[in-house]
Amino acid sequence: MSYFVLPAIFITASTFNILCFGTIIAPIMSLSKKRKVDEECRVFQEKCSSSYLFTELNGKAVCLVCSQHVAVLKEYNLRRHYVSLHADKYDNFQGQQRREKVNELLAGLKKQQSVFTHSRDISDAAVKASYLIANEIAVPSKPFIEGEFVKTCMMKAAEIVCPEKRQAFANISLTRNTVADRISDLSVDLDSQLKQKVKSFIGFSVAIDESTDITDVAQLAIFIRGVDDTLTVTEEFVELVPMTDTTTAADIFTALVGALDRVGVEWSRAVSLATDGAPSMIGEKAGVVTKMDNVMKVVIQTVNFIRSRSLNHRQFDSLLREKDHIYGLPYHTEVRWLSQGAVLRRFFDLREEIEQFMEEKGKPVLEFHSAEWMQDLAFMVDVTEHLNNLNKQLQGRNKVVTQYYDSIRSFKLKLSLWETQLAGGDAAHFPCLKNVCATQHVADMKRFKDKITALLREFEQRFQIFGELEKDFNVFCSPFTVNPSDLPVSIQLEIIDLQCDSDMKGKFAAAGLDTFYQKLLPGYPNLTALAAKLLCMFGTTYLCEQVFSVMSINKTKLRSRLTHKHLNHILKLAATQDVTPDIDALVKAKRCQVSGVK
């Protein structure tokens, strides 16, 4: 055992550490330091004000004449400063005259400090207003230059409403570059807050989707949804990653990993990944739409003939007004499922007017005279409307994955019902098809039944993962009715305890699923772990589609030179939900930058 040698005593290493920091050395050093400070007169004394024209401010000696600071409160330092700089001028003031001069200098210093504080408050207010306005410009996707327009409007209003405050408004910097910088600061702050939240996640999931902007650059949108140990859900936009080269699975994976690493995720806590599964249902090589391409091809050609030529469009709208129709034909967008449904419905409703107009133009649509084609068109209208209703149910933010599962399960049961009814010649839930069949010969319902069968098969394949999670969903949604013996051993005893807890049963009936499981903490660790897993899951890529809409509004033909960095900052502000920028913290780090006023 090693020993340290001190005067007259021997102690071990561990004892020395305790004594050093606990009982002997620290008090000795404290007493020594205190005596040294007292001996060297490092406490400001009132006589220094009259003798050397100093005062104490924030623990430092401040000269009343030149406002210089003296860090060490030693009388020697104060005397040396006074003798070397001010003695010649102020030694003539003695007695009452000197006391009056000291009071005059003290009053001047206080006034100066008050003016500085007021000026700083005004500067902070101007910077804060600049941040708030920049945020208001970014969220609705306005150009950065709009800041100068807002500034002009504010100055005009100030001249009339409060001319005495004109300078305060003039101090708000809203130049194009300033607005861009403010938006960047706000975005960086949101990113910093997200990184802090990610550290607390006990489980997280990711939703990704890819779309092309106006400059033909593929953009990968990434969202994260995580839960912390209190089962609080955070759902936020991570990043829009430009894919300037190929967009293979490997490229997307690399971009995804890079973006998530930048926010500091713990990969062992990853739960699931949601991607765009629409091609499995309506893609180019499969799906009910492609299998009835004979309908869509004619509809698109006809709509484009009417809408893409100005004269045709005006003449067709005039024809519709004569027949008391308010709305015309919408454009068809191939990449949007809802667009197909809207075009098909309107095309079907205006089929007589379209047929008349196309014949007048010498471009008759011969398919209007085909009973089979008209039945296919009617069937397509009905199917797309059913799918659109499902699509709308799957939209929205902050939904639990079981809500999406309920909608999908409901639609699959509807498909099974329609399959049976169409096999028997009943088109009760296909009103357009039923209407066409009433005016024509009876349709071959078997071919429509086969298409529903194919669609049901595609749904089974696309949402196969929901079937694998069905037991977890049942426990999560109905913990008081599941049979414990059907569940994994790790959760059986907790379910029995819960089902016998009448107090928790009452809370389950009154609270939502997310808030109910927060009340279980910490007595049901396995059950709350299951809840955390399901609460952090994404059910759809709706958020990605939503952010692509914002991207299209921002990056247009007129703003095609908007950089990827600025676009990402704008989308960060527009898509944020559970995190808000800390503008007050940003203001403290900025100084007022007064913009030029003509």
Coordinates of C-alpha atoms in Angstrom, one line a residue:
M1 CA 0.0 0.0 0.0
S2 CA 1.4 3.4 -0.9
Y3 CA 1.5 6.3 1.5
F4 CA 1.7 10.1 1.2
V5 CA 4.1 11.8 3.6
L6 CA 2.7 14.9 5.3
P7 CA 4.3 16.8 8.3
A8 CA 4.0 14.6 11.4
I9 CA 1.3 12.2 10.0
F10 CA 1.0 9.2 7.7
I11 CA -2.2 8.6 5.8
T12 CA -3.2 6.2 2.9
A13 CA -4.1 7.4 -0.6
S14 CA -7.8 7.0 -0.1
T15 CA -7.8 8.8 3.2
F16 CA -5.8 11.6 1.7
N17 CA -8.4 12.2 -1.0
I18 CA -11.2 12.4 1.5
L19 CA -9.3 14.8 3.8
C20 CA -8.1 17.0 1.0
F21 CA -11.5 17.7 -0.4
G22 CA -13.6 17.2 2.7
T23 CA -12.1 18.4 6.0
I24 CA -8.6 19.8 6.0
I25 CA -7.3 21.4 2.8
A26 CA -10.5 23.2 1.6
P27 CA -11.2 25.1 4.9
I28 CA -7.5 26.0 5.2
M29 CA -7.5 27.4 1.6
S30 CA -10.8 29.2 2.2
L31 CA -9.5 30.9 5.4
S32 CA -6.2 31.8 3.8
K33 CA -8.0 33.3 0.8
K34 CA -10.4 35.3 2.9
R35 CA -7.6 36.7 5.0
K36 CA -5.6 37.6 1.8
V37 CA -8.6 39.4 0.3
D38 CA -9.1 41.4 3.5
E39 CA -5.5 42.2 3.9
E40 CA -5.2 43.4 0.3
C41 CA -8.3 45.6 0.6
R42 CA -10.1 44.0 -2.4
V43 CA -13.5 45.0 -1.1
F44 CA -14.8 48.3 -2.6
Q45 CA -14.8 51.0 0.1
E46 CA -17.0 54.1 0.0
K47 CA -14.0 56.4 0.4
C48 CA -12.9 55.4 -3.1
S49 CA -15.8 57.3 -4.5
S50 CA -14.8 60.7 -3.1
S51 CA -11.0 60.1 -3.2
Y52 CA -10.6 58.4 -6.7
L53 CA -14.0 59.0 -8.4
F54 CA -14.9 55.3 -8.6
T55 CA -18.1 53.3 -7.9
E56 CA -18.8 49.6 -7.8
L57 CA -20.9 48.0 -10.7
N58 CA -21.5 44.3 -11.1
G59 CA -18.6 43.5 -8.8
K60 CA -16.1 45.7 -10.7
A61 CA -14.8 49.2 -10.0
V62 CA -16.0 51.6 -12.6
C63 CA -14.4 55.1 -13.1
L64 CA -17.1 57.8 -12.9
V65 CA -15.1 60.0 -15.4
C66 CA -14.1 57.6 -18.2
S67 CA -16.3 54.6 -17.4
Q68 CA -13.3 52.2 -17.6
H69 CA -13.4 49.1 -15.4
V70 CA -10.7 48.0 -12.9
A71 CA -11.1 44.2 -12.4
V72 CA -9.2 44.0 -9.1
L73 CA -10.7 46.0 -6.2
K74 CA -7.4 47.1 -4.7
E75 CA -7.0 50.7 -3.5
Y76 CA -3.6 50.9 -5.2
N77 CA -5.1 50.1 -8.6
L78 CA -7.8 52.8 -8.2
R79 CA -5.3 55.4 -7.0
R80 CA -3.0 54.7 -9.9
H81 CA -5.8 55.1 -12.4
Y82 CA -7.0 58.4 -10.9
V83 CA -3.5 59.9 -10.5
S84 CA -2.4 59.0 -14.0
L85 CA -5.5 60.1 -15.9
H86 CA -7.7 62.5 -13.9
A87 CA -5.8 64.0 -11.0
D88 CA -4.8 67.1 -12.8
K89 CA -8.4 68.1 -13.6
Y90 CA -10.2 66.9 -10.5
D91 CA -7.7 67.6 -7.6
N92 CA -9.0 71.2 -7.6
F93 CA -12.4 70.0 -6.3
Q94 CA -12.3 69.8 -2.5
G95 CA -14.9 69.5 0.3
Q96 CA -18.5 70.2 -0.5
Q97 CA -17.6 71.0 -4.1
R98 CA -16.0 67.6 -4.6
R99 CA -19.0 65.8 -3.1
E100 CA -21.3 67.6 -5.5
K101 CA -19.0 66.7 -8.4
V102 CA -19.1 63.0 -7.4
N103 CA -22.9 63.0 -7.1
E104 CA -23.1 64.7 -10.6
L105 CA -20.9 62.0 -12.1
L106 CA -22.9 59.2 -10.4
A107 CA -26.1 60.6 -11.8
G108 CA -24.6 60.8 -15.3
L109 CA -23.4 57.1 -15.1
K110 CA -26.9 56.0 -13.9
K111 CA -28.5 57.9 -16.8
Q112 CA -26.1 56.3 -19.2
Q113 CA -26.9 52.9 -17.9
S114 CA -30.6 53.5 -18.2
V115 CA -30.3 54.7 -21.8
F116 CA -28.2 51.7 -22.7
T117 CA -30.7 49.3 -21.1
H118 CA -33.6 51.0 -23.0
S119 CA -31.6 51.0 -26.2
R120 CA -30.9 47.3 -25.8
D121 CA -34.6 46.5 -25.1
I122 CA -35.5 48.4 -28.3
S123 CA -32.9 46.4 -30.3
D124 CA -34.0 43.1 -28.9
A125 CA -37.6 43.9 -29.8
A126 CA -36.6 44.8 -33.4
V127 CA -34.7 41.5 -33.7
K128 CA -37.5 39.5 -32.3
A129 CA -40.0 41.1 -34.6
S130 CA -37.6 40.3 -37.5
Y131 CA -37.6 36.6 -36.5
L132 CA -41.4 36.5 -36.1
I133 CA -42.1 38.1 -39.5
A134 CA -39.5 35.8 -41.2
N135 CA -41.3 32.8 -39.7
E136 CA -44.6 34.2 -41.0
I137 CA -43.1 34.5 -44.5
A138 CA -41.7 31.0 -44.5
V139 CA -44.7 29.0 -43.2
P140 CA -47.1 30.1 -46.1
S141 CA -44.3 29.7 -48.6
K142 CA -43.8 33.4 -49.5
P143 CA -40.5 34.6 -51.2
F144 CA -37.8 36.1 -49.1
I145 CA -38.2 39.4 -50.9
E146 CA -41.7 39.7 -49.3
G147 CA -39.9 41.0 -46.2
E148 CA -39.1 44.3 -47.9
F149 CA -42.7 44.6 -49.0
V150 CA -43.9 44.0 -45.4
K151 CA -41.4 46.6 -44.2
T152 CA -42.7 49.2 -46.6
C153 CA -46.3 48.6 -45.5
M154 CA -45.3 48.9 -41.8
M155 CA -43.5 52.2 -42.4
K156 CA -46.6 53.6 -44.2
A157 CA -48.9 52.5 -41.4
A158 CA -46.5 53.9 -38.7
E159 CA -46.4 57.3 -40.4
I160 CA -50.2 57.5 -40.0
V161 CA -51.0 55.6 -36.9
C162 CA -48.0 56.2 -34.6
P163 CA -45.5 58.6 -36.2
E164 CA -43.6 58.8 -32.9
K165 CA -42.8 55.1 -33.2
R166 CA -41.6 55.3 -36.8
Q167 CA -37.9 54.7 -35.9
A168 CA -38.8 51.6 -33.9
F169 CA -40.3 50.1 -37.0
A170 CA -37.5 51.3 -39.2
N171 CA -35.1 49.3 -36.9
I172 CA -36.7 46.0 -37.9
S173 CA -34.4 44.5 -40.6
L174 CA -36.4 42.7 -43.3
T175 CA -34.1 42.7 -46.3
R176 CA -34.0 39.6 -48.5
N177 CA -30.8 38.4 -47.0
T178 CA -31.9 39.1 -43.5
V179 CA -35.1 37.1 -43.9
A180 CA -33.1 34.2 -45.4
D181 CA -30.7 34.3 -42.4
R182 CA -33.6 34.5 -39.9
I183 CA -35.3 31.5 -41.5
S184 CA -32.0 29.6 -41.4
D185 CA -31.5 30.4 -37.7
L186 CA -35.1 29.3 -36.9
S187 CA -34.5 26.0 -38.8
V188 CA -31.2 25.4 -37.1
D189 CA -32.9 26.0 -33.7
L190 CA -35.6 23.5 -34.6
D191 CA -33.0 21.0 -35.6
S192 CA -31.1 21.4 -32.3
Q193 CA -34.3 20.9 -30.3
L194 CA -35.1 17.7 -32.3
K195 CA -31.6 16.4 -31.6
Q196 CA -32.3 16.8 -27.9
K197 CA -35.7 15.1 -28.1
V198 CA -34.2 12.2 -30.1
K199 CA -31.8 11.5 -27.2
S200 CA -34.9 10.8 -25.0
F201 CA -36.6 8.4 -27.4
I202 CA -37.0 4.8 -26.2
G203 CA -38.4 3.9 -29.6
F204 CA -38.8 5.6 -33.0
S205 CA -40.0 4.9 -36.5
V206 CA -39.4 6.6 -39.8
A207 CA -41.5 7.5 -42.8
I208 CA -39.9 8.3 -46.2
D209 CA -41.0 9.1 -49.7
E210 CA -39.4 10.5 -52.8
S211 CA -40.7 13.0 -55.4
T212 CA -39.2 15.2 -58.1
D213 CA -39.1 19.0 -57.9
I214 CA -39.5 21.5 -60.7
T215 CA -35.7 21.2 -61.6
D216 CA -36.0 17.4 -62.0
V217 CA -34.1 16.7 -58.8
A218 CA -35.4 13.8 -56.8
Q219 CA -36.1 14.9 -53.2
L220 CA -36.3 12.4 -50.3
A221 CA -38.5 13.5 -47.5
I222 CA -37.8 12.0 -44.1
F223 CA -40.0 12.1 -41.0
I224 CA -39.4 10.7 -37.5
R225 CA -41.9 9.7 -34.9
G226 CA -40.6 8.7 -31.4
V227 CA -41.8 8.2 -27.9
D228 CA -39.9 9.0 -24.6
D229 CA -40.1 7.2 -21.3
T230 CA -43.3 9.0 -20.4
L231 CA -44.9 7.7 -23.7
T232 CA -45.1 11.3 -25.1
V233 CA -45.1 11.2 -28.9
T234 CA -43.0 13.5 -31.0
E235 CA -43.7 13.6 -34.7
E236 CA -41.3 15.8 -36.7
F237 CA -39.8 16.5 -40.1
V238 CA -36.1 15.5 -40.2
E239 CA -34.8 16.6 -43.6
L240 CA -35.4 16.9 -47.4
V241 CA -32.4 15.2 -49.0
P242 CA -31.7 16.0 -52.6
M243 CA -30.9 12.9 -54.7
T244 CA -28.8 14.5 -57.5
D245 CA -27.7 11.2 -59.0
T246 CA -29.4 7.8 -59.1
T247 CA -32.3 6.9 -56.8
T248 CA -31.6 3.2 -56.2
A249 CA -32.5 1.4 -53.0
A250 CA -28.9 1.7 -51.9
D251 CA -28.8 5.5 -52.6
I252 CA -32.0 6.0 -50.6
F253 CA -30.7 3.9 -47.8
T254 CA -27.4 5.8 -47.6
A255 CA -29.3 9.1 -47.6
L256 CA -31.7 7.9 -44.9
V257 CA -28.9 6.7 -42.6
G258 CA -26.9 9.9 -43.1
A259 CA -29.9 12.1 -42.2
L260 CA -30.8 10.1 -39.1
D261 CA -27.1 9.9 -38.0
R262 CA -27.1 13.7 -38.1
V263 CA -29.9 14.0 -35.6
G264 CA -28.2 11.4 -33.4
V265 CA -30.7 8.5 -33.4
E266 CA -29.9 5.3 -31.4
W267 CA -30.3 2.6 -34.0
S268 CA -31.1 -0.1 -31.5
R269 CA -34.3 1.7 -30.7
A270 CA -35.6 1.7 -34.3
V271 CA -39.1 0.1 -34.6
S272 CA -40.4 0.4 -38.2
L273 CA -40.0 2.1 -41.6
A274 CA -43.0 3.4 -43.6
T275 CA -42.6 3.8 -47.3
D276 CA -44.9 4.7 -50.2
G277 CA -46.8 1.5 -51.1
A278 CA -49.0 3.0 -53.7
P279 CA -47.3 1.2 -56.7
S280 CA -48.4 -2.1 -55.3
M281 CA -52.0 -1.0 -55.6
I282 CA -52.1 1.4 -58.6
G283 CA -48.6 1.1 -60.1
E284 CA -47.7 0.7 -63.8
K285 CA -47.4 -3.1 -63.7
A286 CA -50.3 -4.0 -61.5
G287 CA -53.4 -2.5 -60.0
V288 CA -57.0 -1.9 -60.9
V289 CA -56.3 1.3 -62.8
T290 CA -53.7 -0.2 -65.2
K291 CA -55.8 -3.3 -65.7
M292 CA -58.5 -1.0 -67.1
D293 CA -56.2 1.1 -69.2
N294 CA -58.7 1.1 -72.0
V295 CA -60.8 3.5 -69.9
M296 CA -58.1 5.8 -68.6
K297 CA -56.4 6.2 -72.0
V298 CA -59.6 7.5 -73.6
V299 CA -60.5 9.7 -70.7
I300 CA -57.1 11.4 -70.6
Q301 CA -56.9 12.0 -74.3
T302 CA -60.3 13.6 -74.3
V303 CA -59.7 15.7 -71.3
N304 CA -56.4 16.9 -72.6
F305 CA -58.0 17.8 -76.0
I306 CA -60.5 20.1 -74.2
R307 CA -58.2 21.5 -71.5
S308 CA -54.9 22.0 -73.2
R309 CA -56.3 24.3 -76.0
S310 CA -57.6 27.7 -74.8
L311 CA -60.3 28.0 -77.5
N312 CA -61.6 24.5 -76.8
H313 CA -61.6 25.2 -73.1
R314 CA -63.6 28.4 -73.4
Q315 CA -66.1 26.9 -75.8
F316 CA -66.7 23.8 -73.6
D317 CA -67.2 26.0 -70.5
S318 CA -69.7 28.1 -72.5
L319 CA -71.5 24.9 -73.4
L320 CA -71.6 23.9 -69.7
R321 CA -73.0 27.3 -68.7
E322 CA -75.8 26.9 -71.2
K323 CA -76.7 23.7 -69.5
D324 CA -76.4 25.2 -66.0
H325 CA -73.3 23.3 -65.0
I326 CA -71.0 25.3 -62.6
Y327 CA -67.8 23.3 -62.8
G328 CA -65.8 22.1 -65.8
L329 CA -63.2 19.4 -66.3
P330 CA -60.2 19.2 -64.0
Y331 CA -56.7 18.4 -65.3
H332 CA -55.5 14.8 -64.8
T333 CA -52.2 14.3 -62.8
E334 CA -50.8 10.9 -63.3
V335 CA -48.8 10.8 -60.0
R336 CA -51.8 11.6 -57.8
W337 CA -54.4 9.0 -57.1
L338 CA -57.0 11.5 -56.0
S339 CA -56.7 13.3 -59.3
Q340 CA -57.7 10.2 -61.2
G341 CA -60.8 9.8 -59.2
A342 CA -61.8 13.5 -59.6
V343 CA -61.3 13.4 -63.4
L344 CA -63.2 10.1 -63.8
R345 CA -66.2 11.3 -61.8
R346 CA -66.4 14.6 -63.6
F347 CA -66.0 12.9 -67.0
F348 CA -68.8 10.5 -66.2
D349 CA -71.1 13.3 -65.0
L350 CA -70.5 15.4 -68.1
R351 CA -70.4 12.5 -70.6
E352 CA -73.3 13.8 -72.7
E353 CA -71.9 17.3 -73.0
I354 CA -68.4 15.9 -73.8
E355 CA -69.9 13.6 -76.5
Q356 CA -71.7 16.5 -78.0
F357 CA -68.7 18.8 -77.9
M358 CA -66.3 16.3 -79.4
E359 CA -68.7 15.5 -82.3
E360 CA -69.0 19.2 -83.0
K361 CA -65.2 19.4 -83.2
G362 CA -65.0 16.5 -85.5
K363 CA -63.3 14.3 -82.9
P364 CA -66.1 11.9 -81.9
V365 CA -65.4 9.5 -79.0
L366 CA -66.6 6.2 -80.4
E367 CA -66.3 4.5 -77.0
F368 CA -69.4 6.4 -75.9
H369 CA -71.4 4.1 -78.2
S370 CA -69.8 0.9 -76.6
A371 CA -72.0 -0.5 -73.9
E372 CA -69.1 -2.5 -72.5
W373 CA -66.7 0.5 -72.4
M374 CA -69.4 2.6 -70.6
Q375 CA -69.8 -0.1 -68.0
D376 CA -66.1 -0.1 -67.5
L377 CA -66.0 3.6 -67.1
A378 CA -68.9 3.5 -64.6
F379 CA -67.1 0.8 -62.6
M380 CA -63.9 2.7 -62.6
V381 CA -65.7 5.8 -61.2
D382 CA -67.2 3.8 -58.4
V383 CA -64.0 2.0 -57.5
T384 CA -61.9 5.2 -57.4
E385 CA -64.4 6.9 -55.3
H386 CA -64.3 4.1 -52.8
L387 CA -60.5 4.2 -52.8
N388 CA -60.5 8.0 -52.5
N389 CA -62.7 7.7 -49.4
L390 CA -60.2 5.3 -47.9
N391 CA -57.3 7.6 -48.9
K392 CA -58.9 10.5 -47.0
Q393 CA -59.4 8.3 -43.9
L394 CA -55.6 7.6 -43.9
Q395 CA -54.7 11.3 -44.0
G396 CA -54.0 13.5 -41.0
R397 CA -51.3 13.9 -38.3
N398 CA -50.8 12.4 -34.9
K399 CA -52.8 9.2 -35.5
V400 CA -52.1 5.9 -33.9
V401 CA -51.2 3.1 -36.2
T402 CA -54.2 1.1 -35.0
Q403 CA -56.5 3.7 -36.5
Y404 CA -55.0 3.1 -39.9
Y405 CA -55.4 -0.6 -39.3
D406 CA -59.0 -0.3 -38.5
S407 CA -59.6 1.6 -41.8
I408 CA -57.7 -1.0 -43.9
R409 CA -59.5 -3.9 -42.2
S410 CA -62.8 -2.2 -42.8
F411 CA -62.1 -1.7 -46.5
K412 CA -60.9 -5.3 -46.9
L413 CA -64.3 -6.5 -45.5
K414 CA -66.1 -4.2 -47.9
L415 CA -64.1 -5.7 -50.8
S416 CA -65.2 -9.2 -49.7
L417 CA -68.8 -8.0 -49.6
W418 CA -68.6 -6.4 -53.0
E419 CA -67.0 -9.5 -54.4
T420 CA -69.9 -11.6 -53.2
Q421 CA -72.6 -9.2 -54.4
L422 CA -71.1 -8.7 -57.9
A423 CA -70.8 -12.5 -58.2
G424 CA -74.6 -12.6 -57.8
G425 CA -75.2 -9.7 -60.2
D426 CA -75.8 -7.1 -57.5
A427 CA -74.2 -3.7 -58.0
A428 CA -75.8 -2.1 -55.0
H429 CA -72.6 -0.3 -53.9
F430 CA -71.6 0.8 -57.4
P431 CA -74.2 3.5 -58.2
C432 CA -72.6 4.6 -61.5
L433 CA -72.4 1.0 -62.8
K434 CA -76.0 0.4 -61.6
N435 CA -77.1 3.5 -63.4
V436 CA -75.5 2.5 -66.7
C437 CA -76.8 -1.1 -66.5
A438 CA -80.3 0.2 -66.0
T439 CA -80.2 1.9 -69.4
Q440 CA -78.3 -0.8 -71.3
H441 CA -78.4 -4.6 -71.4
V442 CA -77.3 -6.4 -68.2
A443 CA -73.6 -6.3 -67.7
D444 CA -71.2 -9.2 -67.2
M445 CA -70.8 -8.8 -63.5
K446 CA -68.3 -11.6 -63.3
R447 CA -65.5 -9.6 -64.9
F448 CA -66.1 -6.8 -62.3
K449 CA -66.1 -9.4 -59.6
D450 CA -62.7 -10.7 -60.8
K451 CA -61.3 -7.1 -60.7
I452 CA -62.5 -6.7 -57.0
T453 CA -60.9 -10.1 -56.3
A454 CA -57.6 -8.9 -57.7
L455 CA -57.8 -5.7 -55.8
L456 CA -58.5 -7.6 -52.5
R457 CA -55.5 -9.8 -53.3
E458 CA -53.3 -6.7 -53.7
F459 CA -54.5 -5.3 -50.4
E460 CA -53.7 -8.5 -48.6
Q461 CA -50.2 -8.4 -50.1
R462 CA -49.6 -4.7 -49.5
F463 CA -50.8 -4.7 -45.9
Q464 CA -49.4 -8.1 -44.9
I465 CA -47.5 -6.5 -42.0
F466 CA -50.7 -5.4 -40.4
G467 CA -51.8 -9.0 -40.2
E468 CA -48.5 -9.9 -38.4
L469 CA -49.1 -7.2 -35.8
E470 CA -52.8 -8.0 -35.3
K471 CA -52.3 -9.6 -31.9
D472 CA -50.3 -6.6 -30.7
F473 CA -53.0 -4.3 -32.0
N474 CA -55.7 -6.3 -30.1
V475 CA -53.8 -6.1 -26.8
F476 CA -53.2 -2.4 -27.3
C477 CA -56.8 -1.5 -28.2
S478 CA -58.6 -3.9 -26.0
P479 CA -56.4 -4.9 -23.0
F480 CA -59.5 -5.6 -20.8
T481 CA -61.1 -8.1 -23.2
V482 CA -58.2 -10.2 -24.6
N483 CA -57.6 -13.7 -23.4
P484 CA -54.3 -13.7 -21.4
S485 CA -53.6 -17.3 -22.4
D486 CA -53.4 -16.3 -26.1
L487 CA -50.7 -13.7 -25.3
P488 CA -46.9 -14.0 -24.9
V489 CA -45.8 -15.3 -21.5
S490 CA -44.0 -12.0 -20.7
I491 CA -47.2 -10.0 -20.7
Q492 CA -49.8 -12.5 -19.4
L493 CA -49.5 -11.6 -15.7
E494 CA -49.6 -7.9 -16.4
I495 CA -52.8 -8.3 -18.4
I496 CA -54.4 -10.3 -15.6
D497 CA -53.5 -7.6 -13.1
L498 CA -54.8 -4.9 -15.4
Q499 CA -58.1 -6.7 -16.1
C500 CA -58.7 -7.0 -12.3
D501 CA -58.0 -3.3 -11.7
S502 CA -61.4 -1.6 -11.7
D503 CA -59.9 1.8 -11.3
M504 CA -57.8 1.4 -14.5
K505 CA -60.8 0.0 -16.3
G506 CA -62.7 3.3 -15.6
K507 CA -59.7 5.3 -16.8
F508 CA -59.5 3.3 -20.0
A509 CA -63.1 4.1 -20.8
A510 CA -62.6 7.8 -20.3
A511 CA -59.1 8.4 -21.8
G512 CA -57.6 8.0 -25.2
L513 CA -55.2 5.1 -25.9
D514 CA -52.1 7.3 -25.8
T515 CA -53.0 9.0 -22.5
F516 CA -54.3 5.8 -20.9
Y517 CA -51.0 4.0 -21.3
Q518 CA -49.2 7.0 -19.7
K519 CA -51.3 6.3 -16.6
L520 CA -50.0 2.7 -16.4
L521 CA -46.4 3.9 -15.7
P522 CA -44.4 2.4 -14.0
G523 CA -46.3 -0.7 -12.8
Y524 CA -46.7 -2.4 -16.2
P525 CA -43.3 -2.4 -17.9
N526 CA -43.9 -5.0 -20.6
L527 CA -47.3 -3.6 -21.5
T528 CA -46.0 0.0 -21.7
A529 CA -43.1 -1.3 -23.8
L530 CA -45.6 -2.7 -26.3
A531 CA -47.6 0.6 -26.2
A532 CA -44.4 2.6 -26.9
K533 CA -43.7 0.3 -29.9
L534 CA -47.1 0.9 -31.4
L535 CA -47.4 4.6 -30.5
C536 CA -44.2 5.4 -32.4
M537 CA -45.2 3.6 -35.6
F538 CA -46.2 5.5 -38.8
G539 CA -49.3 4.2 -40.6
T540 CA -48.8 6.0 -43.9
T541 CA -46.5 8.4 -45.7
Y542 CA -49.1 11.1 -45.7
L543 CA -46.7 13.6 -44.0
C544 CA -44.3 13.1 -46.9
E545 CA -47.0 13.8 -49.4
Q546 CA -47.9 16.9 -47.5
V547 CA -44.4 18.3 -47.4
F548 CA -44.1 17.6 -51.2
S549 CA -47.1 19.9 -51.7
V550 CA -45.3 22.6 -49.8
M551 CA -42.1 22.0 -51.8
S552 CA -44.1 22.5 -55.0
I553 CA -45.4 25.8 -53.8
N554 CA -42.0 27.0 -52.9
K555 CA -39.9 25.7 -55.7
T556 CA -41.7 26.9 -58.8
K557 CA -40.6 28.1 -62.3
L558 CA -40.2 31.6 -60.8
R559 CA -38.2 30.3 -57.8
S560 CA -36.3 27.4 -59.5
R561 CA -33.0 28.8 -58.3
L562 CA -34.0 28.3 -54.6
T563 CA -31.1 26.3 -53.1
H564 CA -31.5 22.9 -51.5
K565 CA -30.4 24.4 -48.2
H566 CA -33.0 27.3 -48.2
L567 CA -35.7 24.9 -49.4
N568 CA -34.9 22.6 -46.5
H569 CA -35.0 25.4 -44.0
I570 CA -38.4 26.6 -45.3
L571 CA -39.9 23.1 -45.1
K572 CA -38.5 22.7 -41.6
L573 CA -40.6 25.7 -40.4
A574 CA -43.7 24.8 -42.5
A575 CA -43.8 21.1 -41.3
T576 CA -42.9 21.5 -37.7
Q577 CA -45.6 20.5 -35.2
D578 CA -44.4 19.3 -31.8
V579 CA -41.3 21.6 -31.7
T580 CA -41.4 25.5 -31.9
P581 CA -38.5 27.8 -32.5
D582 CA -37.0 29.4 -29.3
I583 CA -37.0 33.0 -30.7
D584 CA -36.1 34.5 -27.3
A585 CA -32.9 32.5 -27.2
L586 CA -32.0 33.5 -30.8
V587 CA -32.6 37.2 -30.0
K588 CA -30.0 37.1 -27.2
A589 CA -27.4 35.9 -29.7
K590 CA -28.2 38.7 -32.2
R591 CA -27.7 42.4 -32.3
C592 CA -30.1 44.8 -34.1
Q593 CA -29.2 45.2 -37.8
V594 CA -30.9 48.3 -39.0
S595 CA -32.0 47.9 -42.6
G596 CA -31.6 50.8 -45.1
V597 CA -34.6 53.1 -45.4
K598 CA -34.9 55.3 -48.5

